[in-house]
Short mmCIF file of C-alpha atoms and ligand atoms in Angstrom, two decimals:
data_model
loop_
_atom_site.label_atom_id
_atom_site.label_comp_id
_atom_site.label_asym_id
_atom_site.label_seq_id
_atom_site.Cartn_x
_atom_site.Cartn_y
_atom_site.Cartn_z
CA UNK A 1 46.63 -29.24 7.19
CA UNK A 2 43.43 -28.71 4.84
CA UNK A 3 43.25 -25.16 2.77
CA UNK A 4 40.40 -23.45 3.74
CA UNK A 5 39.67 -20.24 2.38
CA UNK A 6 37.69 -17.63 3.88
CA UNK A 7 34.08 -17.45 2.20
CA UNK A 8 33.58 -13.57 2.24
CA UNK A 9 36.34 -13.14 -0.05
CA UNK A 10 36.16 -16.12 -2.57
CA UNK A 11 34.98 -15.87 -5.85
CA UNK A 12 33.08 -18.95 -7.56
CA UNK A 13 33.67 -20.09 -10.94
CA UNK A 14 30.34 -20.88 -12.79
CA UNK A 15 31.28 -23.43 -15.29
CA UNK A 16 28.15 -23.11 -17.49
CA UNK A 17 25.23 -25.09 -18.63
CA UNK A 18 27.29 -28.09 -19.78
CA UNK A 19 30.51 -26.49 -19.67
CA UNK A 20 31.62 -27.50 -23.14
CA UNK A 21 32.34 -24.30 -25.26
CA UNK A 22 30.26 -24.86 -28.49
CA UNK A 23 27.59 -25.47 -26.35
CA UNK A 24 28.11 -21.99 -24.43
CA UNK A 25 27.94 -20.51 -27.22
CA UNK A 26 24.46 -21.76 -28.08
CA UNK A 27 23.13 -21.25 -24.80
CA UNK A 28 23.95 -18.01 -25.07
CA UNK A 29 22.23 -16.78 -27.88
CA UNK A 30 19.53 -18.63 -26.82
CA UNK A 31 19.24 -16.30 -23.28
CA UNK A 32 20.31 -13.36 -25.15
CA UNK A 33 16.96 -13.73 -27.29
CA UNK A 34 14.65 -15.67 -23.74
CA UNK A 35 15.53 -12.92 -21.46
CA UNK A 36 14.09 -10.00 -23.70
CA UNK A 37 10.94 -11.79 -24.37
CA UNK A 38 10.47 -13.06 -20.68
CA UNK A 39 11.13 -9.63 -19.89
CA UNK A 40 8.83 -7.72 -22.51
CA UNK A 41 6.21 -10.70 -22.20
CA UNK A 42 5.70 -10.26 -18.23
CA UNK A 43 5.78 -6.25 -18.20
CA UNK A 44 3.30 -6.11 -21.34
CA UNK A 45 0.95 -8.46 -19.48
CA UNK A 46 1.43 -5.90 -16.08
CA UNK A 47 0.35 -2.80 -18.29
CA UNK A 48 -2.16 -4.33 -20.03
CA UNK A 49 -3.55 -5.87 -16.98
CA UNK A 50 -3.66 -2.37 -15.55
CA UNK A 51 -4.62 -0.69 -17.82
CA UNK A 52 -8.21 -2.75 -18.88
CA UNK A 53 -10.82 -1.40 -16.23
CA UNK A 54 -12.29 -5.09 -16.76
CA UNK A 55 -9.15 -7.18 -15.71
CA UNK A 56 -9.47 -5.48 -12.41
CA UNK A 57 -10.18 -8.99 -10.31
CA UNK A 58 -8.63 -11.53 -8.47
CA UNK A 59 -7.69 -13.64 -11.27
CA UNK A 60 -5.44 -11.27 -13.42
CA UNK A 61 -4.03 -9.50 -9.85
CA UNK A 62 -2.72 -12.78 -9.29
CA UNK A 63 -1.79 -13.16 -13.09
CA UNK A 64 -0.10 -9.55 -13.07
CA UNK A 65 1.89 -10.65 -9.64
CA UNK A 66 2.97 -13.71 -10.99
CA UNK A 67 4.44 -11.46 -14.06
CA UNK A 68 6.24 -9.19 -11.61
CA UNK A 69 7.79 -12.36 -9.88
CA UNK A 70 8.89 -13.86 -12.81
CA UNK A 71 10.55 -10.75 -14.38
CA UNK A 72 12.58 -10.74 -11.37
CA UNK A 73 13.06 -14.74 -11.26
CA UNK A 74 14.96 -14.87 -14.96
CA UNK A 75 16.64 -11.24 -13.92
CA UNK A 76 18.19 -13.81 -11.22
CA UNK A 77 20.53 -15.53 -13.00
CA UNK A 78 20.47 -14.43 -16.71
CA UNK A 79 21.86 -11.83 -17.00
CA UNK A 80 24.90 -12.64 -15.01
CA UNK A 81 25.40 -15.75 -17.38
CA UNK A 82 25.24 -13.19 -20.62
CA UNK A 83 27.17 -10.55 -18.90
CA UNK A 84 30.11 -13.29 -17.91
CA UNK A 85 29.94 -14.86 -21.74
CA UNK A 86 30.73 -11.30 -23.24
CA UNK A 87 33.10 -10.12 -20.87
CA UNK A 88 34.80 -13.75 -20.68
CA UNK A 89 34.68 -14.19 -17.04
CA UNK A 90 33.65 -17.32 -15.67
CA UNK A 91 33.43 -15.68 -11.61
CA UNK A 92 30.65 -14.55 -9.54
CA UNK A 93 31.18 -13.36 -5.46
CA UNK A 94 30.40 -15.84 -2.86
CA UNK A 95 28.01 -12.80 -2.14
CA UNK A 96 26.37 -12.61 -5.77
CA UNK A 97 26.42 -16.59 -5.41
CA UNK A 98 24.32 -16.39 -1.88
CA UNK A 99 21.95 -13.42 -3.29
CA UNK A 100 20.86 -16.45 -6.29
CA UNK A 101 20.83 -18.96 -4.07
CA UNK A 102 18.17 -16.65 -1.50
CA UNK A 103 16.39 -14.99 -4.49
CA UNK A 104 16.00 -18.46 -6.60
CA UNK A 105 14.48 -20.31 -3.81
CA UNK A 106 12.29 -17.55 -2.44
CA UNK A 107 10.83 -16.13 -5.66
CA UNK A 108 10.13 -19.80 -6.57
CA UNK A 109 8.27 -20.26 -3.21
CA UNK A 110 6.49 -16.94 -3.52
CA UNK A 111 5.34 -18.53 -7.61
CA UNK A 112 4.60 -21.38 -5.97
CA UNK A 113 2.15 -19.91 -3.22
CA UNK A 114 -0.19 -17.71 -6.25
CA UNK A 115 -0.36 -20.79 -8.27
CA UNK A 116 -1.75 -21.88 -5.66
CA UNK A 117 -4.04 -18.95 -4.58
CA UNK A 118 -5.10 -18.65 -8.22
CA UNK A 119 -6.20 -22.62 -7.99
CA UNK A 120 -7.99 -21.85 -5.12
CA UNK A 121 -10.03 -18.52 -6.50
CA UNK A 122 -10.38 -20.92 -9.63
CA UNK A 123 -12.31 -23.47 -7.40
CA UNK A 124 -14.53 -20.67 -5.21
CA UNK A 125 -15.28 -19.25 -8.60
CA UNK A 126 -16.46 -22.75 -10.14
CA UNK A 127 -17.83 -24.75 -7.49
CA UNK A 128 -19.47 -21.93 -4.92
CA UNK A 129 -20.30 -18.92 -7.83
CA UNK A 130 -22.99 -17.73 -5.29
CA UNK A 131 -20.26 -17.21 -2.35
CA UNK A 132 -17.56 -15.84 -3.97
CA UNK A 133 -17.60 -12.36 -3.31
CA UNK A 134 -17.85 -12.73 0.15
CA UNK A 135 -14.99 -15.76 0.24
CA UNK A 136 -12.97 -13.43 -2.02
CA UNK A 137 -13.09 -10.03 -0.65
CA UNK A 138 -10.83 -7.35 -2.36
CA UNK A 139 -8.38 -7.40 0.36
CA UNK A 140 -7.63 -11.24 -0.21
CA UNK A 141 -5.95 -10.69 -3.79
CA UNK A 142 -3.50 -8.44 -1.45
CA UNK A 143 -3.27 -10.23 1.26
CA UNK A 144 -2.20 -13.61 -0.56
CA UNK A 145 0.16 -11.59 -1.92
CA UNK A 146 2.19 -10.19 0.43
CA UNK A 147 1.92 -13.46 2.49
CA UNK A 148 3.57 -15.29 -0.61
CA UNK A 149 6.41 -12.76 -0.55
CA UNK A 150 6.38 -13.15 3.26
CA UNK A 151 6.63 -16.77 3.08
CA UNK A 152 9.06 -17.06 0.01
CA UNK A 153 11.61 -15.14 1.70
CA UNK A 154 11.48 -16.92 4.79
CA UNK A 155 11.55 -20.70 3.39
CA UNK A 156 14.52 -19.35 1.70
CA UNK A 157 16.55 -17.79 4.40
CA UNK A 158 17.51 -20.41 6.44
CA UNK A 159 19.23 -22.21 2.91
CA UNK A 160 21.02 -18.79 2.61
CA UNK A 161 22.12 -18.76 6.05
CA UNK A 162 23.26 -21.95 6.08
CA UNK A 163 25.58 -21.24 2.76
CA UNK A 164 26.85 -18.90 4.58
CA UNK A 165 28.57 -20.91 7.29
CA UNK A 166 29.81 -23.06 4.42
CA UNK A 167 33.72 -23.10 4.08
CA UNK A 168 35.30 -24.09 1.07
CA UNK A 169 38.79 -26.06 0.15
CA UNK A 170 40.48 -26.46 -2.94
CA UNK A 171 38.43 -26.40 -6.20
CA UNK A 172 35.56 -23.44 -6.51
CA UNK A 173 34.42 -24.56 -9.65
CA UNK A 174 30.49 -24.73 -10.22
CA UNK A 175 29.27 -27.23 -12.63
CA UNK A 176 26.27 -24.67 -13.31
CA UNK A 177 25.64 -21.74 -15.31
CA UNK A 178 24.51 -20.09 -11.59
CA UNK A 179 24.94 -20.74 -8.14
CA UNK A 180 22.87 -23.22 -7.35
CA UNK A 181 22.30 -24.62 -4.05
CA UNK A 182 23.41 -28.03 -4.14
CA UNK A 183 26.48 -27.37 -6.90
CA UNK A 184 28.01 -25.64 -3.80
CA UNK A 185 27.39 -28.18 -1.03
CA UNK A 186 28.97 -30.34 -2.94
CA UNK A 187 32.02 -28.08 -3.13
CA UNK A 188 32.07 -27.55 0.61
CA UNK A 189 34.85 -29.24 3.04
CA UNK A 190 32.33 -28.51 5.68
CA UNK A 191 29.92 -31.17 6.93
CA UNK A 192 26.77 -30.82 4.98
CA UNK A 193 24.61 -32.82 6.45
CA UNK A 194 21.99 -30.45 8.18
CA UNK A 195 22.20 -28.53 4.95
CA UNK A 196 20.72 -31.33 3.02
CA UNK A 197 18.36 -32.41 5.58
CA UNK A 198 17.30 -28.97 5.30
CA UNK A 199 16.81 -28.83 1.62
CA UNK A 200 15.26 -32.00 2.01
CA UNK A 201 12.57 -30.35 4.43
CA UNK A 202 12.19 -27.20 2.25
CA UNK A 203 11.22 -29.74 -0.52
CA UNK A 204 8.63 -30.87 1.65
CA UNK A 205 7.32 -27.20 2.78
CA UNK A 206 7.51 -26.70 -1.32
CA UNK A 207 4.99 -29.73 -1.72
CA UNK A 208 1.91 -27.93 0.45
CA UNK A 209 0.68 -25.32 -2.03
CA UNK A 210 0.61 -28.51 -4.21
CA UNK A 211 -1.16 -30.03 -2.68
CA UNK A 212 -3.46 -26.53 -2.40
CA UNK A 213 -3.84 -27.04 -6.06
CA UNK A 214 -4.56 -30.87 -6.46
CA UNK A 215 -6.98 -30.26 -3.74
CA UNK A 216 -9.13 -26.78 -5.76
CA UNK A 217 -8.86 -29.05 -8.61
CA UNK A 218 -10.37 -32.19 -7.28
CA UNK A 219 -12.98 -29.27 -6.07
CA UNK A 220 -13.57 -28.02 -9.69
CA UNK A 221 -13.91 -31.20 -11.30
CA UNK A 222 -16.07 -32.67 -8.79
CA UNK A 223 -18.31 -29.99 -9.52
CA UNK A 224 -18.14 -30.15 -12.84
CA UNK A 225 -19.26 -33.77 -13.10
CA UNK A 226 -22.23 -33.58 -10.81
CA UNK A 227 -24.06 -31.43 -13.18
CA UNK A 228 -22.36 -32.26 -16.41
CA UNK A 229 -23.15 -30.08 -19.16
CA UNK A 230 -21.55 -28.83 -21.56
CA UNK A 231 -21.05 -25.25 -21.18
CA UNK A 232 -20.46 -26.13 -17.21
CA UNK A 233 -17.22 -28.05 -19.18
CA UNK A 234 -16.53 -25.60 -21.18
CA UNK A 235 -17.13 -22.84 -18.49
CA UNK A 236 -14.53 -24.58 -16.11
CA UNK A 237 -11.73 -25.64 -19.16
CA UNK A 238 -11.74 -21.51 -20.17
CA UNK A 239 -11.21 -20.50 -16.89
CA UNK A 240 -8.60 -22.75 -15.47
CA UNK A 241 -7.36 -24.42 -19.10
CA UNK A 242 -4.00 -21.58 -18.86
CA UNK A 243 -3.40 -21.70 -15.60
CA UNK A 244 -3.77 -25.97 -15.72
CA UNK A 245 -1.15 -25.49 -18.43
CA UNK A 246 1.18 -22.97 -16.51
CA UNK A 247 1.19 -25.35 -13.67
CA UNK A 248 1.82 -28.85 -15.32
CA UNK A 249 4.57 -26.81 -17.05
CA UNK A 250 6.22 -25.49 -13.53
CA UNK A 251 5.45 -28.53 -11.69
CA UNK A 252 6.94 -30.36 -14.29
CA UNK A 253 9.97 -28.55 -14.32
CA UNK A 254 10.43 -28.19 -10.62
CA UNK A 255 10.08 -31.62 -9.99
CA UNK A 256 12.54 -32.91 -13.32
CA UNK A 257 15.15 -30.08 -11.06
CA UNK A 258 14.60 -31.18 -7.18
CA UNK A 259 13.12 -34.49 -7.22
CA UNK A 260 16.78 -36.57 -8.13
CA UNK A 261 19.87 -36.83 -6.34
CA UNK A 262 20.75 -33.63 -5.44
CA UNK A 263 24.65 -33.83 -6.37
CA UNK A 264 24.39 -35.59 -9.62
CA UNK A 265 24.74 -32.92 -12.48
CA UNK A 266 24.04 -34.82 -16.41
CA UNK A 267 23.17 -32.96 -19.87
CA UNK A 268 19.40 -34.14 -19.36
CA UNK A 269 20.01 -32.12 -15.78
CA UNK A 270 21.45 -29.34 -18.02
CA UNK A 271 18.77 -29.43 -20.21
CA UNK A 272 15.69 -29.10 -17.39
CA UNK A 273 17.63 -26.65 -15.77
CA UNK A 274 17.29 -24.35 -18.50
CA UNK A 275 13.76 -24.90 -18.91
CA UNK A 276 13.63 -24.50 -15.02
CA UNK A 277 15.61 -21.15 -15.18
CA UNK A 278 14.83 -19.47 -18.98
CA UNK A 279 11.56 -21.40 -20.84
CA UNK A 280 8.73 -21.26 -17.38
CA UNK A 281 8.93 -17.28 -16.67
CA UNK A 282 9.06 -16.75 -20.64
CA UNK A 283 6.50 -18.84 -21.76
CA UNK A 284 4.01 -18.16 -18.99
CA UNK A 285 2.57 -14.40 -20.77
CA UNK A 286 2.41 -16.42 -23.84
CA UNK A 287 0.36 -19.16 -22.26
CA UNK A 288 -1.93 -16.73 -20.70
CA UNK A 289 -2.43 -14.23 -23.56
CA UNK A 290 -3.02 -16.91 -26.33
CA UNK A 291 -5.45 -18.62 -24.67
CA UNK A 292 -7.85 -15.60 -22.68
CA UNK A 293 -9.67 -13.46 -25.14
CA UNK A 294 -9.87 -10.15 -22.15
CA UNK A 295 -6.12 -10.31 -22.51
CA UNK A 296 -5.53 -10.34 -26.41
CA UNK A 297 -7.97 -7.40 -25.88
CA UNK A 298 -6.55 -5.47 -23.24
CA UNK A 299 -3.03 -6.00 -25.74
CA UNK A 300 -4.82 -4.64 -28.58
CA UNK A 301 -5.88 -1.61 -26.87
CA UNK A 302 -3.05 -0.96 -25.17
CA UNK A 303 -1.05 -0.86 -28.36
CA UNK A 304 -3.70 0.90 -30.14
CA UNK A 305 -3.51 3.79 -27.13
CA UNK A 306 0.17 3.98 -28.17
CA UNK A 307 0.05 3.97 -31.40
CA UNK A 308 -3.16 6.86 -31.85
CA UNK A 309 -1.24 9.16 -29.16
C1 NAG B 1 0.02 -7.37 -7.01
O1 NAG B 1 -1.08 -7.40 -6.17
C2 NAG B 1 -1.29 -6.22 -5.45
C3 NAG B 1 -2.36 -6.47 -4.45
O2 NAG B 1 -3.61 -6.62 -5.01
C4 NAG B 1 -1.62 -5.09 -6.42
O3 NAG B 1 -1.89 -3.89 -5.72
C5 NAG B 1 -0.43 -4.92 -7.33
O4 NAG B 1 -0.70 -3.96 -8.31
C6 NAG B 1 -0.08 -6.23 -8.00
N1 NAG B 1 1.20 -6.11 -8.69
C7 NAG B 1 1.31 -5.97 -9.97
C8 NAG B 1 2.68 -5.87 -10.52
O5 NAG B 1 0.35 -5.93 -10.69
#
């Protein structure tokens, strides 16, 4: 007769990034300095957002929201990973496991949908200037939003419930520094089939606001090129140069993490997860701030309020 333990009260053991020691080590000084900066970097770029009069538009509502879901995205898994390495616990609940596995995939969607609203009020901006404050009323910055929360959590909850009919035999062990998805399929006795038909589709579903962006973009350069000049070039590279950057970098991440056999688990896997989990939602401030000058502004002031008073 197989062992099969009740999932409610099993704990998981998260064997790391590579799961050699030294290596640990490293990665762990390496979040214990990421997760600060991803967190300062996103909530500086909230207040300074809000607190410049002239960032008040579609563009840096998106960029503040994006902040806000990123702060939560490396709060994820993080600081569980630090907390564990100091306290020298390798476990995490099969209920902490299913809250990563629902928050990672639907906070990732919900990125994934204002990239792609932010591509699109790139392309209204660029190619029909004339229209866009009627195509982009101040209701649509709020209404994108909550539908990519809406729509996050929802492509995520049928993964979630679907873990939880999972049972488990023998060996809990993780080869992950968090619970991710297909780690624990791959520990299951059950037959995970539909599961990975299911991650399959959610792959899929992942792939439209892609294609959102390819299409804005195809929009922006076509316009570009039929009256080419060069401030029209330069016009369009200021505007959508960051957020060109931020995506190539997510996309590129996202598809180095899904697009591969999903229960094959190498140090170049390691290696993209990290980027996938830590580097995006730290780097993405950076990416904005350096590059828009309303931004290093709105910083300057917003230090320079705090500093006088
Ligand atoms: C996100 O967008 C909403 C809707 O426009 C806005 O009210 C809110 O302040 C934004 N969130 C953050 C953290 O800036």
């Amino acid at each position: 007769m197989r062992e099969e333990n009740k999932s409610s009260t099993l704990d998981f053991i998260l064997l790391g990034v590579t799961g050699q020691q030294e290596q640990e080590d490293f990665f762990f000084i390496l979040f214990l300095f990421v997760y600060p900066i991803a967190l300062i970097g996103n909530l500086l770029t909230i207040l300074a957002i809000h607190s410049d009069i002239r960032l008040h538009n579609h563009m840096y509502c998106f960029l503040a929201n994006l902040s806000f879901v990123d702060i939560f995205f490396s709060s994820v898994t993080l600081p569980k990973m630090l907390a564990n390495h100091l306290l020298g616990t390798e476990a995490v609940s099969f209920g902490g496991c299913l809250r990563q596995i629902h928050l990672i995939i639907a906070l990732d969607n919900t990125d994934n949908y204002i990239l792609a609203a932010m591509a699109d009020d790139h392309a209204v901006a660029i190619s029909r200037p004339l229209h866009y404050t009627t195509i982009m009323s101040p209701r649509s910055c709020v209404l994108l939003v909550v539908g990519s929360w809406v729509v996050g959590n929802a492509n995520a909850l049928p993964h979630t419930l679907l873990t939880v009919g999972l049972s488990f035999c023998g060996s809990q062990k993780v080869a992950n520094f968090y619970c991710y998805i297909a780690s624990l399929l791959k520990l299951s006795c059950s037959n995970i089939h539909f599961n990975v038909k299911m991650i399959y589709l959610g792959i899929g579903v992942f792939s439209v606001p892609l294609l959102c962006i390819v299409i804005s973009y195809v929009h922006v350069f076509s316009t570009v090129l039929q009256v080419p000049s060069t401030k029209g070039v330069l016009k369009a590279f200021s505007t959508c140069g960051s957020h060109l950057t931020v995506v190539s970098l997510y996309y590129g991440t996202i598809m180095g993490m899904y697009f591969r056999p999903l229960t094959s688990y190498s140090l170049k896997d390691a290696v993209i997860t990290v980027m996938y989990m830590a580097m995006t939602p730290m780097l993405n401030p950076f990416i904005y701030s350096f590059r828009s000058r309303d931004m290093k502004s709105a910083l300057g002031k917003l230090f320079s309020k705090r500093i006088s008073s």
